[in-house]
């Protein structure tokens, strides 16, 4: 059969409010041309993020009803802990309210001025939490990872040569941990190979640097290892995921991605001393160690989600629906980061709107254009999100790519929704010279993309 169908039936529906172009124009103006400030009600297809937007399964909802809300030692906690230990093999499991809470705990304990944290590409909250402690967050992805057209199968790989030269330059004592983000969200949702994790593990061992995974999309990464890495095709995705975790000393996870829940996170580690400090900080700021700021029902939903995500029929459909959108855009002439990543399509906005220079935010212009044209909400991953001012020269440093991410929520949209997105992108591309440059008129010092206000110039 040619068509890979959604491997689920729909049991509950949420209506989509259809809007006119005039209504969207008014909403966009009111939101200061920042899609984060749009009311979700006014969005037809919401591809802002795949984070916390999954549709939960009947079993997850049943788990919500079974949740044990005891303060300490709840049944739901024990189920959650055993699912995570079985999957990751980690000695210490801490629930948190989401990924950035895990990051905040970890970097509050490991970070500080003078410290340096390498990664393939730090996600924005990871970078912000590291920099908040005065430490430096460095992106050491392989060069292919910065070339939108490169067909390298593992463009998320961390460059071992760059890592070793960094270690030699700053000294291992200034590197409290090396991170690898699977899949590499900021670098286009690209996977990291098992081979690469092994090579990085060896380097970390040589210099006694702990290795942490930012494992938000561990299952999508493991599935792409199965599909693309020589010698891995016969293994189960679960076995591959278990091996990925076995190569690390710890992990931060936002359960809002591959754990198929609307809220939740995990912090994992093997080091008992670090775990003791984490426990203290968790109790101080999040909640007791057996709930970490969540309800028992949330732990149940996560425990179930961490199992369901490894179902290979689901992953086949998931990766196929993302690639399908990628094919539609490519056929229309739109340049995207190739090959399509696990959770999203990343449009090369610099190529889409060559008449808009990086300083006038081509990605943001495309986000506004897509919303105006079809009510689709995407997110800019370029100079708005990562542009910064050089403290020495006062000049703006632009990131290597100007991208717009169309993230696909898990189990939420059907093939006809995806067809609609493909058609809208193709139409907008045909009239791309209508996209308008933007200027920031108000911003916050950290994570400015969430709240910045723009005007069209
Ligand atoms: C989403 C995400 C985070 C942060 O998780 P939140 O749950 O949004 O706090 C960290 N790293 C990566 C790679 C992510 O995709």
Coordinates of C-alpha atoms and ligand atoms in Angstrom, one line a residue:
X1 CA 0.0 0.0 0.0
X2 CA 1.3 3.4 -0.9
X3 CA -0.5 5.4 1.7
X4 CA 0.7 5.2 5.3
X5 CA -2.4 6.0 7.3
X6 CA -2.7 7.6 10.7
X7 CA -2.5 4.5 13.0
X8 CA -5.3 5.7 15.3
X9 CA -9.0 6.5 15.1
X10 CA -10.3 9.9 16.3
X11 CA -12.5 9.7 19.4
X12 CA -12.9 13.3 20.3
X13 CA -12.7 16.4 18.2
X14 CA -11.9 20.0 18.7
X15 CA -13.4 22.5 16.2
X16 CA -11.2 24.8 14.3
X17 CA -12.4 28.4 13.8
X18 CA -12.1 29.4 10.2
X19 CA -11.0 33.1 9.7
X20 CA -10.9 35.5 6.8
X21 CA -7.8 37.3 5.6
X22 CA -9.1 40.6 7.0
X23 CA -9.6 39.0 10.4
X24 CA -6.1 37.6 10.3
X25 CA -4.6 41.0 9.3
X26 CA -6.3 42.6 12.3
X27 CA -5.1 39.8 14.7
X28 CA -1.6 40.1 13.4
X29 CA -1.5 43.8 13.9
X30 CA -2.9 43.4 17.4
X31 CA -0.2 40.8 18.1
X32 CA 2.6 43.2 17.0
X33 CA 3.6 40.8 14.3
X34 CA 4.7 38.2 16.8
X35 CA 3.0 34.8 16.4
X36 CA 3.6 34.0 20.1
X37 CA 1.2 36.9 20.9
X38 CA -1.7 35.6 18.7
X39 CA -4.7 34.0 20.5
X40 CA -4.6 30.3 19.5
X41 CA -8.3 30.6 18.7
X42 CA -7.4 32.8 15.7
X43 CA -5.1 30.1 14.2
X44 CA -6.3 27.6 11.7
X45 CA -3.4 25.2 11.7
X46 CA -1.1 25.7 14.6
X47 CA 2.5 24.6 13.8
X48 CA 4.1 26.9 16.4
X49 CA 5.4 23.9 18.3
X50 CA 5.2 20.2 18.8
X51 CA 5.7 20.9 22.5
X52 CA 2.9 20.0 24.8
X53 CA 0.5 19.9 21.9
X54 CA 0.2 16.1 21.5
X55 CA -3.2 14.3 21.5
X56 CA -3.1 11.9 24.4
X57 CA -4.3 8.3 23.9
X58 CA -7.3 6.6 25.5
X59 CA -4.8 4.8 27.8
X60 CA -3.1 8.0 28.8
X61 CA -6.5 9.5 29.7
X62 CA -7.4 6.4 31.6
X63 CA -4.1 6.8 33.4
X64 CA -5.1 10.4 34.3
X65 CA -8.2 8.9 36.1
X66 CA -6.0 6.3 37.9
X67 CA -3.5 8.9 39.1
X68 CA -2.6 8.5 42.7
X69 CA -2.4 11.9 44.3
X70 CA -0.6 10.9 47.5
X71 CA 2.0 13.5 48.5
X72 CA 4.8 11.0 48.9
X73 CA 5.4 7.6 47.4
X74 CA 2.4 7.6 45.1
X75 CA 1.7 4.5 43.0
X76 CA 1.9 6.8 40.0
X77 CA 5.4 7.8 40.9
X78 CA 6.5 4.2 41.2
X79 CA 5.1 3.4 37.8
X80 CA 6.8 6.5 36.3
X81 CA 10.1 5.7 37.9
X82 CA 10.1 2.1 36.8
X83 CA 9.2 3.0 33.2
X84 CA 12.1 5.5 33.1
X85 CA 14.6 3.2 34.7
X86 CA 13.7 0.4 32.3
X87 CA 14.1 2.7 29.3
X88 CA 17.2 4.7 30.3
X89 CA 19.0 2.6 32.9
X90 CA 19.7 5.7 34.9
X91 CA 20.1 5.4 38.6
X92 CA 18.3 8.6 39.6
X93 CA 15.0 9.8 38.2
X94 CA 13.6 13.2 39.0
X95 CA 10.2 14.4 37.7
X96 CA 10.0 18.1 36.8
X97 CA 7.3 20.3 35.4
X98 CA 9.0 20.6 32.1
X99 CA 12.3 20.5 30.3
X100 CA 13.6 23.9 31.3
X101 CA 13.0 23.0 35.0
X102 CA 15.4 20.1 34.5
X103 CA 17.8 22.4 32.8
X104 CA 17.5 25.0 35.5
X105 CA 18.3 22.4 38.2
X106 CA 21.2 20.9 36.3
X107 CA 22.9 24.2 35.4
X108 CA 22.3 25.8 38.7
X109 CA 24.4 22.9 40.1
X110 CA 27.0 22.6 37.4
X111 CA 27.1 26.1 35.8
X112 CA 28.6 29.4 36.9
X113 CA 31.0 32.0 35.5
X114 CA 34.0 30.5 33.7
X115 CA 32.2 27.3 32.9
X116 CA 31.6 26.1 29.3
X117 CA 29.0 23.7 28.0
X118 CA 29.4 22.3 24.5
X119 CA 26.5 20.8 22.6
X120 CA 25.6 20.1 19.0
X121 CA 23.2 23.0 19.1
X122 CA 21.8 24.3 22.4
X123 CA 18.1 24.7 22.4
X124 CA 17.0 28.3 23.3
X125 CA 16.0 27.5 26.9
X126 CA 19.1 25.4 27.4
X127 CA 21.3 28.2 26.3
X128 CA 19.4 30.7 28.4
X129 CA 19.6 28.6 31.5
X130 CA 23.4 28.1 31.0
X131 CA 24.0 31.8 30.3
X132 CA 21.9 32.8 33.3
X133 CA 24.5 31.2 35.5
X134 CA 27.3 33.2 33.8
X135 CA 28.5 30.1 31.9
X136 CA 29.0 29.9 28.1
X137 CA 26.9 27.7 25.8
X138 CA 28.8 26.6 22.7
X139 CA 27.4 25.0 19.5
X140 CA 29.7 22.4 17.9
X141 CA 27.5 20.7 15.4
X142 CA 29.3 19.2 12.3
X143 CA 29.7 21.6 9.4
X144 CA 27.1 19.7 7.3
X145 CA 24.6 20.5 10.0
X146 CA 24.8 24.2 9.0
X147 CA 24.2 23.5 5.3
X148 CA 20.4 23.4 4.5
X149 CA 20.9 21.5 1.3
X150 CA 23.3 18.8 2.6
X151 CA 21.8 15.3 2.6
X152 CA 24.1 14.0 5.4
X153 CA 21.9 11.4 7.2
X154 CA 23.0 12.6 10.7
X155 CA 23.3 16.3 10.5
X156 CA 22.8 16.6 14.2
X157 CA 26.2 15.0 15.0
X158 CA 28.5 16.8 17.4
X159 CA 31.9 17.5 15.7
X160 CA 34.4 15.4 17.7
X161 CA 37.4 17.5 16.3
X162 CA 35.8 20.8 17.4
X163 CA 35.0 19.2 20.8
X164 CA 38.5 18.1 21.4
X165 CA 40.0 21.4 20.4
X166 CA 37.6 23.2 22.7
X167 CA 38.7 20.9 25.6
X168 CA 42.3 21.6 24.8
X169 CA 41.7 25.3 24.6
X170 CA 39.8 25.8 27.8
X171 CA 40.8 22.7 29.8
X172 CA 38.5 20.0 30.9
X173 CA 38.0 21.4 34.4
X174 CA 36.0 24.3 32.9
X175 CA 33.6 21.9 31.2
X176 CA 31.3 20.5 33.8
X177 CA 29.3 18.5 31.2
X178 CA 29.1 18.0 27.5
X179 CA 25.6 17.8 26.0
X180 CA 24.1 16.2 22.9
X181 CA 20.6 17.2 21.8
X182 CA 18.7 14.3 20.2
X183 CA 17.2 15.2 17.8
X184 CA 19.0 18.5 17.2
X185 CA 16.0 20.9 17.4
X186 CA 17.7 24.2 16.8
X187 CA 19.7 22.6 14.0
X188 CA 16.7 21.5 12.0
X189 CA 15.4 18.4 14.0
X190 CA 18.2 16.4 12.6
X191 CA 19.3 13.1 14.2
X192 CA 22.5 12.1 15.9
X193 CA 24.0 8.8 15.0
X194 CA 24.7 6.1 17.6
X195 CA 28.3 6.0 16.2
X196 CA 28.6 9.8 17.0
X197 CA 27.3 9.4 20.6
X198 CA 29.9 6.6 21.0
X199 CA 32.7 8.7 19.7
X200 CA 31.7 11.7 21.9
X201 CA 31.5 9.3 24.9
X202 CA 35.1 8.2 24.3
X203 CA 36.3 11.8 24.2
X204 CA 34.4 12.6 27.4
X205 CA 35.9 9.5 29.1
X206 CA 39.4 10.6 28.1
X207 CA 38.9 14.0 29.8
X208 CA 36.6 12.8 32.6
X209 CA 33.7 15.0 31.4
X210 CA 30.2 13.8 32.1
X211 CA 27.9 13.4 29.0
X212 CA 24.3 14.5 29.2
X213 CA 21.7 14.0 26.5
X214 CA 19.0 16.6 25.9
X215 CA 16.7 13.8 25.0
X216 CA 13.4 15.5 24.3
X217 CA 13.0 13.6 21.0
X218 CA 14.9 10.4 21.8
X219 CA 12.4 8.1 20.1
X220 CA 12.3 10.1 16.8
X221 CA 16.2 10.0 16.9
X222 CA 16.3 6.3 17.6
X223 CA 13.9 5.6 14.7
X224 CA 16.0 7.6 12.3
X225 CA 19.1 5.6 13.6
X226 CA 17.1 2.4 12.7
X227 CA 16.3 3.8 9.2
X228 CA 19.6 5.4 8.3
X229 CA 22.5 3.9 10.3
X230 CA 24.2 0.9 8.8
X231 CA 23.8 -2.2 10.9
X232 CA 20.9 -0.8 12.9
X233 CA 17.9 -1.7 10.7
X234 CA 17.1 -5.1 12.4
X235 CA 17.0 -3.7 16.0
X236 CA 13.9 -2.5 17.8
X237 CA 13.7 1.3 18.4
X238 CA 13.5 0.5 22.1
X239 CA 16.8 -1.3 22.1
X240 CA 18.4 1.6 20.1
X241 CA 16.9 4.2 22.6
X242 CA 18.2 2.1 25.5
X243 CA 21.7 2.1 24.0
X244 CA 21.6 5.8 23.5
X245 CA 20.8 6.4 27.1
X246 CA 23.4 3.8 28.3
X247 CA 26.1 5.9 26.7
X248 CA 25.2 9.0 28.8
X249 CA 25.7 9.9 32.4
X250 CA 22.5 11.8 32.5
X251 CA 19.7 13.5 30.6
X252 CA 17.3 16.3 30.6
X253 CA 13.9 15.6 28.9
X254 CA 10.9 17.7 28.1
X255 CA 8.1 15.1 28.3
X256 CA 6.1 17.6 26.2
X257 CA 7.7 16.2 23.1
X258 CA 8.3 12.4 22.8
X259 CA 6.4 11.5 26.0
X260 CA 3.2 12.6 24.3
X261 CA 1.9 14.7 27.2
X262 CA 0.8 18.3 27.6
X263 CA 3.1 19.0 30.6
X264 CA 6.0 17.3 32.3
X265 CA 9.7 16.8 32.3
X266 CA 12.5 14.5 33.6
X267 CA 16.0 14.9 34.9
X268 CA 18.1 11.8 34.9
X269 CA 21.6 11.1 36.3
X270 CA 23.9 8.3 37.5
X271 CA 26.1 10.4 39.8
X272 CA 24.9 10.0 43.4
X273 CA 26.5 13.2 44.8
X274 CA 24.9 15.3 42.0
X275 CA 21.6 13.5 42.7
X276 CA 21.7 14.4 46.3
X277 CA 22.2 18.1 45.5
X278 CA 19.5 17.8 42.8
X279 CA 17.1 16.3 45.4
X280 CA 17.7 19.3 47.8
X281 CA 17.1 21.8 45.0
X282 CA 14.1 20.0 43.7
X283 CA 12.4 19.9 47.1
X284 CA 13.3 23.6 47.6
X285 CA 11.9 24.9 44.3
X286 CA 9.7 22.3 42.5
X287 CA 8.3 19.8 45.0
X288 CA 9.0 16.6 46.8
X289 CA 11.1 14.1 44.8
X290 CA 8.2 11.7 44.1
X291 CA 6.2 14.3 42.3
X292 CA 8.5 17.2 41.3
X293 CA 5.8 19.8 40.9
X294 CA 3.4 17.6 39.0
X295 CA 0.2 15.8 39.9
X296 CA 0.1 12.0 40.2
X297 CA -2.1 11.9 37.1
X298 CA 0.6 13.7 35.1
X299 CA 3.2 11.0 36.1
X300 CA 0.7 8.3 34.9
X301 CA 0.3 10.0 31.5
X302 CA 4.0 10.4 31.1
X303 CA 4.7 6.8 32.1
X304 CA 2.2 5.7 29.4
X305 CA 3.5 8.2 26.9
X306 CA 7.2 7.0 27.3
X307 CA 6.0 3.5 26.3
X308 CA 3.6 4.4 23.4
X309 CA 6.2 6.6 21.7
X310 CA 8.3 3.6 20.9
X311 CA 5.5 1.9 18.9
X312 CA 7.1 1.6 15.5
X313 CA 3.8 1.9 13.5
X314 CA 3.4 5.3 15.2
X315 CA 6.9 6.3 14.4
X316 CA 6.6 5.2 10.8
X317 CA 3.5 7.4 10.4
X318 CA 5.1 10.2 12.3
X319 CA 8.3 10.4 10.3
X320 CA 6.3 9.9 7.0
X321 CA 3.9 12.7 7.6
X322 CA 6.7 15.1 8.3
X323 CA 8.6 13.9 5.2
X324 CA 5.3 14.2 3.1
X325 CA 5.1 17.9 4.0
X326 CA 8.7 18.3 3.0
X327 CA 8.1 16.7 -0.4
X328 CA 5.2 19.0 -1.0
X329 CA 7.2 22.1 -0.3
X330 CA 10.2 20.9 -2.3
X331 CA 8.0 20.1 -5.3
X332 CA 6.7 23.7 -5.1
X333 CA 10.3 25.0 -5.2
X334 CA 10.5 26.0 -1.6
X335 CA 13.9 25.4 -0.1
X336 CA 13.9 23.4 3.2
X337 CA 16.5 21.9 5.5
X338 CA 17.2 18.5 3.9
X339 CA 16.5 15.8 4.7
X340 CA 13.2 16.5 6.6
X341 CA 13.8 16.2 10.4
X342 CA 11.8 14.2 12.9
X343 CA 9.2 16.7 14.2
X344 CA 9.2 19.6 11.8
X345 CA 10.0 21.1 8.5
X346 CA 12.4 24.0 8.5
X347 CA 11.9 26.4 5.6
X348 CA 15.0 28.3 4.5
X349 CA 13.6 31.8 4.9
X350 CA 16.7 33.5 3.5
X351 CA 16.1 31.7 0.2
X352 CA 12.3 32.2 0.4
X353 CA 12.6 36.0 0.9
X354 CA 16.0 37.0 -0.6
X355 CA 14.8 40.6 -0.8
X356 CA 14.8 40.8 3.0
X357 CA 18.2 41.0 4.7
X358 CA 18.9 39.2 8.0
X359 CA 18.7 42.5 9.9
X360 CA 15.1 42.8 8.7
X361 CA 14.1 39.3 9.8
X362 CA 13.2 37.2 6.7
X363 CA 12.0 34.4 9.0
X364 CA 9.6 36.6 10.9
X365 CA 8.4 38.0 7.6
X366 CA 7.6 34.5 6.4
X367 CA 5.8 33.6 9.7
X368 CA 3.6 36.7 9.3
X369 CA 3.0 35.9 5.6
X370 CA 1.9 32.4 6.3
X371 CA -0.5 33.5 9.0
X372 CA -1.9 36.3 6.9
X373 CA -2.3 34.0 3.9
X374 CA -3.7 30.8 5.4
X375 CA -4.0 31.2 9.2
X376 CA -1.0 28.9 9.7
X377 CA 1.3 29.6 12.6
X378 CA 5.0 28.7 12.4
X379 CA 8.0 30.0 14.4
X380 CA 11.1 31.9 13.4
X381 CA 14.4 30.2 14.2
X382 CA 16.9 32.8 13.0
X383 CA 17.9 36.3 13.8
X384 CA 14.9 37.0 16.1
X385 CA 15.6 33.9 18.2
X386 CA 19.3 33.8 18.1
X387 CA 20.6 37.1 16.9
X388 CA 22.7 38.9 19.5
X389 CA 24.8 42.0 20.0
X390 CA 28.5 41.7 20.1
X391 CA 29.5 43.3 23.5
X392 CA 32.8 44.5 22.0
X393 CA 31.7 46.0 18.6
X394 CA 28.0 46.6 19.3
X395 CA 27.2 44.9 16.0
X396 CA 24.5 42.3 15.5
X397 CA 25.7 38.7 15.1
X398 CA 23.4 36.7 13.0
X399 CA 23.0 32.9 13.3
X400 CA 24.2 30.8 10.3
X401 CA 20.7 30.1 9.1
X402 CA 17.4 32.0 8.8
X403 CA 14.7 29.3 9.3
X404 CA 11.0 29.0 9.8
X405 CA 9.9 25.9 11.6
X406 CA 6.6 24.3 10.9
X407 CA 6.4 21.9 13.9
X408 CA 3.9 19.0 13.6
X409 CA 2.0 18.3 16.8
X410 CA 1.9 14.5 17.5
X411 CA -1.3 12.7 16.5
X412 CA -3.3 16.0 16.1
X413 CA -3.5 16.8 12.4
X414 CA -4.6 14.5 9.5
X415 CA -3.2 14.3 5.9
X416 CA -5.7 16.8 4.6
X417 CA -4.5 19.4 7.2
X418 CA -0.9 18.7 5.9
X419 CA -2.1 19.1 2.3
X420 CA -3.6 22.5 3.2
X421 CA -0.3 23.6 4.7
X422 CA 1.6 22.4 1.6
X423 CA -0.7 24.3 -0.7
X424 CA -0.6 27.5 1.3
X425 CA 3.2 27.5 1.3
X426 CA 3.3 26.9 -2.4
X427 CA 0.9 29.8 -3.0
X428 CA 2.8 32.2 -0.8
X429 CA 6.0 31.2 -2.5
X430 CA 4.5 32.2 -5.8
X431 CA 3.9 35.7 -4.4
X432 CA 7.0 35.8 -2.1
X433 CA 8.0 39.4 -3.1
X434 CA 4.9 40.5 -1.1
X435 CA 6.6 39.5 2.2
X436 CA 7.5 42.6 4.2
X437 CA 10.7 43.4 6.2
X438 CA 10.2 43.9 10.0
X439 CA 11.8 46.0 12.7
X440 CA 11.8 45.2 16.5
X441 CA 10.4 48.1 18.6
X442 CA 10.3 46.4 22.0
X443 CA 12.2 43.4 23.4
X444 CA 13.3 41.7 26.6
X445 CA 17.0 40.8 27.2
X446 CA 16.6 37.0 27.3
X447 CA 14.5 34.8 25.0
X448 CA 13.2 37.9 23.1
X449 CA 11.3 35.9 20.5
X450 CA 8.6 35.1 23.0
X451 CA 7.6 38.7 23.6
X452 CA 9.3 41.1 21.1
X453 CA 7.0 43.6 19.3
X454 CA 7.6 44.3 15.6
X455 CA 6.4 46.8 13.0
X456 CA 6.5 46.2 9.2
X457 CA 8.8 48.6 7.4
Ligands
LIG1 C1 11.5 21.8 24.3 C2 12.9 21.7 24.4 C3 13.5 22.0 25.7 C4 12.8 22.7 26.8 O1 11.7 22.0 27.3 P1 10.4 22.7 27.8 O2 9.5 21.6 28.2 O3 9.8 23.6 26.7 O4 10.8 23.5 29.0 C5 14.9 21.7 25.8 N1 15.6 21.2 24.8 C6 15.0 20.9 23.6 C7 15.8 20.3 22.5 C8 13.6 21.1 23.4 O5 13.1 20.8 22.2

